Amino acid sequence: MNIGDVADLSGLPAKTIRYYEDIGLVEPLRSSNGYRSFRQSDVHKLAFLGRARALGFTIEDCRSLLKLYADTDRASAEVKQIAEEHLDRIDCKIAELTEMRATLSHLVDACAGDHRPDCPILADLAMEQKAGSISKASG
Amino acid sequence: MNIGDVADLSGLPAKTIRYYEDIGLVEPLRSSNGYRSFRQSDVHKLAFLGRARALGFTIEDCRSLLKLYADTDRASAEVKQIAEEHLDRIDCKIAELTEMRATLSHLVDACAGDHRPDCPILADLAMEQKAGSISKASG
DNA sequence: GTTGACCTTCCAGTAACTGGAGGCCCTATC
DNA sequence: GATAGGGCCTCCAGTTACTGGAAGGTCAAC
């Protein structure tokens, strides 16, 4: 199978598939004309990678997961650990973004958004605290 | 003021401050010895940048915000628009992460995490659907 | 005069691709 | 046989926002 077909089947761009070969995630054969020649197992691997990446696993996570997948003597604990660490990362990111969101939406709500220059968003970024108005929500 | 002092005051690493000069966000003066010489206004700008970055604004957003901040004829609507677009980006990211989180935590919960090889996480990534067990929770 | 902290520039690397240039291969059509 | 097109190839550069490190100049203190 040529790269175009595999791209269609796996949903990954051909560029990405070449990149995955570059970094050693897949090792397609080569036809006599130099074209990459993908086996079913390669397509399977690439689909695996596509789903792992869609779940946000890093490339290095993917590499480990592929290795574990191939190793029928694996302990599921190893897989679970990778997934749990990733879950923690996701939770951290969500927490971070949620906090940003809170501050930002607060500021956006406070901004008139009209033709006048007065803007609480800029005021906050510049920390223009007038005496007596220092009441930052202790955050 | 030298870069080290400014780094302490603004909370930004010296490396980052140099980078911000590189990309034209600040333009400190130079002393006769070649050292950067920061004015109060530079420090203020850098603190502004630090807070904007902490809210997740991109560097290009920061550039625009600084320009608006300097322009006393600005319309707050312009600032608000930047902030709202950023808020949308944040919401998208949160939604994406939340979905990942849901799928992943589902899988993690289903995984025994012991010495045995059987692993629903890998099974899902590999899409090993046995006939009759296709009951993917519809998204 | 030498140590050590601070400053300088420049280069490379990070994560995971993506875009584009320049060029070969294959099939079909004239 | 020539040509047009689409697909494939490699290699290089760019993306975001820094960060680390090398090689070397500056300054205050001892």
CSV table of N, CA and C (backbone and C1' of nucleotides) in Angstrom, one decimal, chain D residues 14-30:
chain,number,residue,atom,x,y,z
D,14,DG,P,13.3,30.0,7.6
D,14,DG,O5',11.8,29.7,8.2
D,14,DG,C5',10.7,29.8,7.4
D,14,DG,C4',9.5,29.4,8.2
D,14,DG,C3',9.4,30.0,9.5
D,14,DG,O3',8.1,30.6,9.8
D,14,DG,C1',9.2,27.7,9.7
D,15,DT,P,8.0,31.6,11.0
D,15,DT,O5',7.0,30.8,12.0
D,15,DT,C5',5.8,30.2,11.5
D,15,DT,C4',5.3,29.2,12.4
D,15,DT,C3',5.3,29.6,13.9
D,15,DT,O3',4.0,30.0,14.3
D,15,DT,C1',6.0,27.3,13.6
D,16,DT,P,3.8,31.2,15.2
D,16,DT,O5',4.1,30.6,16.6
D,16,DT,C5',3.1,29.7,17.2
D,16,DT,C4',3.5,29.5,18.7
D,16,DT,C3',4.1,30.8,19.3
D,16,DT,O3',3.4,31.0,20.6
D,16,DT,C1',5.6,29.0,19.5
D,17,DA,P,3.4,32.4,21.2
D,17,DA,O5',4.6,32.2,22.3
D,17,DA,C5',4.4,31.2,23.3
D,17,DA,C4',5.7,31.0,23.9
D,17,DA,C3',6.5,32.3,24.4
D,17,DA,O3',7.0,32.1,25.6
D,17,DA,C1',7.9,30.9,23.2
D,18,DC,P,7.4,33.3,26.5
D,18,DC,O5',8.8,33.7,26.0
D,18,DC,C5',10.0,33.2,26.6
D,18,DC,C4',10.1,31.7,26.5
D,18,DC,C3',11.2,31.1,27.3
D,18,DC,O3',10.6,30.2,28.3
D,18,DC,C1',11.3,30.3,25.1
D,19,DT,P,11.4,29.9,29.7
D,19,DT,O5',12.6,29.1,29.3
D,19,DT,C5',12.5,27.7,29.0
D,19,DT,C4',13.8,27.1,28.6
D,19,DT,C3',15.0,27.5,29.6
D,19,DT,O3',15.5,26.3,30.1
D,19,DT,C1',15.6,27.7,27.3
D,20,DG,P,16.5,26.2,31.3
D,20,DG,O5',17.8,25.7,30.5
D,20,DG,C5',17.7,24.6,29.6
D,20,DG,C4',19.1,24.4,29.0
D,20,DG,C3',20.2,24.7,29.9
D,20,DG,O3',21.2,23.6,29.8
D,20,DG,C1',20.4,25.9,27.8
D,21,DG,P,22.5,23.6,30.6
D,21,DG,O5',23.6,24.1,29.5
D,21,DG,C5',23.5,23.5,28.2
D,21,DG,C4',24.6,24.1,27.3
D,21,DG,C3',25.8,24.5,28.1
D,21,DG,O3',27.0,24.2,27.4
D,21,DG,C1',25.0,26.3,26.9
D,22,DA,P,28.4,24.2,28.1
D,22,DA,O5',29.3,24.8,26.9
D,22,DA,C5',29.0,24.5,25.6
D,22,DA,C4',29.6,25.6,24.7
D,22,DA,C3',30.9,26.1,25.1
D,22,DA,O3',31.8,26.3,24.0
D,22,DA,C1',29.4,27.9,25.0
D,23,DA,P,33.4,26.4,24.2
D,23,DA,O5',33.6,28.0,23.9
D,23,DA,C5',33.1,28.6,22.8
D,23,DA,C4',33.4,30.0,22.8
D,23,DA,C3',34.6,30.4,23.6
D,23,DA,O3',35.3,31.5,22.9
D,23,DA,C1',32.8,31.5,24.6
D,24,DG,P,36.7,32.1,23.4
D,24,DG,O5',36.3,33.5,24.0
D,24,DG,C5',35.5,34.3,23.2
D,24,DG,C4',34.9,35.4,24.0
D,24,DG,C3',36.0,36.1,24.9
D,24,DG,O3',35.8,37.5,24.8
D,24,DG,C1',34.0,35.6,26.1
D,25,DG,P,37.1,38.5,25.2
D,25,DG,O5',36.3,39.7,25.8
D,25,DG,C5',35.4,40.5,24.9
D,25,DG,C4',34.5,41.3,25.7
D,25,DG,C3',35.2,42.3,26.7
D,25,DG,O3',34.4,43.5,26.8
D,25,DG,C1',33.8,40.8,27.9
D,26,DT,P,35.0,44.7,27.7
D,26,DT,O5',34.2,44.4,29.1
D,26,DT,C5',32.8,44.6,29.1
D,26,DT,C4',32.3,44.9,30.5
D,26,DT,C3',33.1,45.9,31.3
D,26,DT,O3',32.2,46.7,32.0
D,26,DT,C1',32.9,43.8,32.5
D,27,DC,P,32.7,48.0,32.8
D,27,DC,O5',32.5,47.6,34.3
D,27,DC,C5',31.3,46.9,34.7
D,27,DC,C4',31.5,46.4,36.1
D,27,DC,C3',32.3,47.3,37.0
D,27,DC,O3',31.6,47.5,38.2
D,27,DC,C1',33.0,45.1,37.1
D,28,DA,P,32.0,48.8,39.1
D,28,DA,O5',32.0,48.1,40.6
D,28,DA,C5',31.0,47.1,40.9
D,28,DA,C4',31.6,46.2,42.1
D,28,DA,C3',32.4,47.0,43.1
D,28,DA,O3',32.0,46.6,44.4
D,28,DA,C1',33.6,45.1,42.2
D,29,DA,P,32.8,47.1,45.7
D,29,DA,O5',33.6,45.7,46.1
D,29,DA,C5',32.9,44.5,46.0
D,29,DA,C4',33.8,43.3,46.4
D,29,DA,C3',34.7,43.7,47.7
D,29,DA,O3',34.8,42.6,48.5
D,29,DA,C1',36.1,43.1,45.8
D,30,DC,P,35.4,42.7,50.0
D,30,DC,O5',36.7,41.9,49.9
D,30,DC,C5',36.7,40.5,49.5
D,30,DC,C4',38.1,40.1,49.1
D,30,DC,C3',39.2,40.4,50.2
D,30,DC,O3',39.9,39.3,50.6
D,30,DC,C1',39.9,41.1,48.1
